Coordinates of C-alpha atoms in Angstrom, one line a residue:
X352 CA 21.7 20.9 10.6
X353 CA 20.6 20.2 14.8
X354 CA 20.3 17.2 16.1
X355 CA 16.9 17.8 17.1
X356 CA 14.7 14.6 15.8
X357 CA 12.3 14.8 13.2
X358 CA 9.1 14.1 15.4
X359 CA 9.2 16.0 18.4
X360 CA 6.6 14.7 20.8
X361 CA 5.4 11.1 21.8
X362 CA 2.1 12.5 21.1
X363 CA 3.1 13.2 17.8
X364 CA 4.8 9.8 17.3
X365 CA 1.5 7.4 17.9
X366 CA -0.2 10.2 15.2
X367 CA 2.3 8.7 12.8
X368 CA 2.2 5.0 14.0
X369 CA -1.5 5.5 13.3
X370 CA -1.6 7.2 10.2
X371 CA 0.7 4.7 8.7
X372 CA -0.7 1.7 10.0
X373 CA -4.1 2.8 8.8
X374 CA -3.4 4.1 5.3
X375 CA -1.1 0.5 5.2
X376 CA -4.5 -1.3 5.2
X377 CA -5.4 0.5 3.3
X378 CA -2.8 -0.2 0.1
X379 CA -3.1 -4.0 1.0
X380 CA -7.1 -4.0 0.6
X381 CA -6.7 -1.6 -2.4
X382 CA -3.6 -3.5 -4.1
X383 CA -5.6 -7.2 -3.3
X384 CA -8.8 -5.6 -5.4
X385 CA -6.7 -4.3 -8.2
X386 CA -4.9 -7.8 -8.1
X387 CA -8.4 -9.6 -8.4
X388 CA -9.7 -7.2 -11.3
X389 CA -6.0 -7.9 -12.9
X390 CA -6.5 -11.8 -12.3
X391 CA -10.4 -12.1 -13.3
X392 CA -8.9 -9.9 -16.8
X393 CA -6.1 -11.9 -17.6
X394 CA -7.8 -15.0 -17.4
X395 CA -11.6 -14.7 -17.1
X396 CA -14.1 -16.2 -15.3
X397 CA -14.2 -19.6 -15.7
X398 CA -18.0 -20.5 -14.3
X399 CA -19.5 -17.6 -16.4
X400 CA -19.3 -16.5 -20.2
X401 CA -17.8 -13.3 -19.6
X402 CA -14.4 -13.2 -21.8
X403 CA -10.7 -12.6 -21.5
X404 CA -10.6 -9.2 -21.5
X405 CA -7.0 -8.2 -21.7
X406 CA -6.9 -9.5 -25.7
X407 CA -8.7 -6.5 -26.6
X408 CA -7.8 -3.6 -23.2
X409 CA -3.7 -5.0 -23.0
X410 CA -2.7 -1.3 -22.5
X411 CA -5.9 -1.2 -19.5
X412 CA -4.4 -4.6 -18.2
X413 CA -0.9 -3.4 -18.5
X414 CA -2.0 -0.2 -16.2
X415 CA -3.5 -2.5 -13.5
X416 CA -0.2 -4.7 -13.0
X417 CA 1.7 -1.4 -12.2
X418 CA -0.2 -0.3 -9.6
X419 CA -0.3 -3.0 -8.1
X420 CA 3.3 -3.4 -8.0
X421 CA 3.3 0.5 -7.1
X422 CA 1.1 -0.1 -4.1
X423 CA 3.2 -3.1 -2.9
X424 CA 5.9 -0.5 -3.2
X425 CA 4.0 2.4 -0.8
X426 CA 2.9 -1.1 1.8
X427 CA 7.0 -1.3 2.2
X428 CA 7.6 1.9 2.5
X429 CA 4.8 2.4 5.1
X430 CA 5.7 -0.5 6.6
X431 CA 9.0 1.0 7.2
X432 CA 7.4 4.4 8.7
X433 CA 5.9 2.3 11.2
X434 CA 9.1 0.6 12.0
X435 CA 10.8 4.0 13.0
X436 CA 7.9 5.1 14.9
X437 CA 7.9 1.9 16.9
X438 CA 11.8 2.8 17.6
X439 CA 11.1 6.5 18.4
X440 CA 7.9 5.3 20.6
X441 CA 10.5 2.7 22.1
X442 CA 13.2 4.7 22.7
X443 CA 11.3 7.3 24.2
X444 CA 11.0 4.4 27.2

């Protein structure tokens, strides 16, 4: 293996950094939306007569909770990628 950088140019490093930031924000908003739906389905809505959906749709609620965990994991990996991009960009100064 040669000792060549994974991101060869500064422009490509900036592009990766910006893409990581955009995807990170999308993951946070998607995860928070799924978390809100999961919480509403588990507890019901107190001020409206909507039943607890997870009693009848437990399989759906479990999968929704797993998707929240994967959204958090993906966000953490994107954050690590952003840190690596910053280290790459700061090394070129």
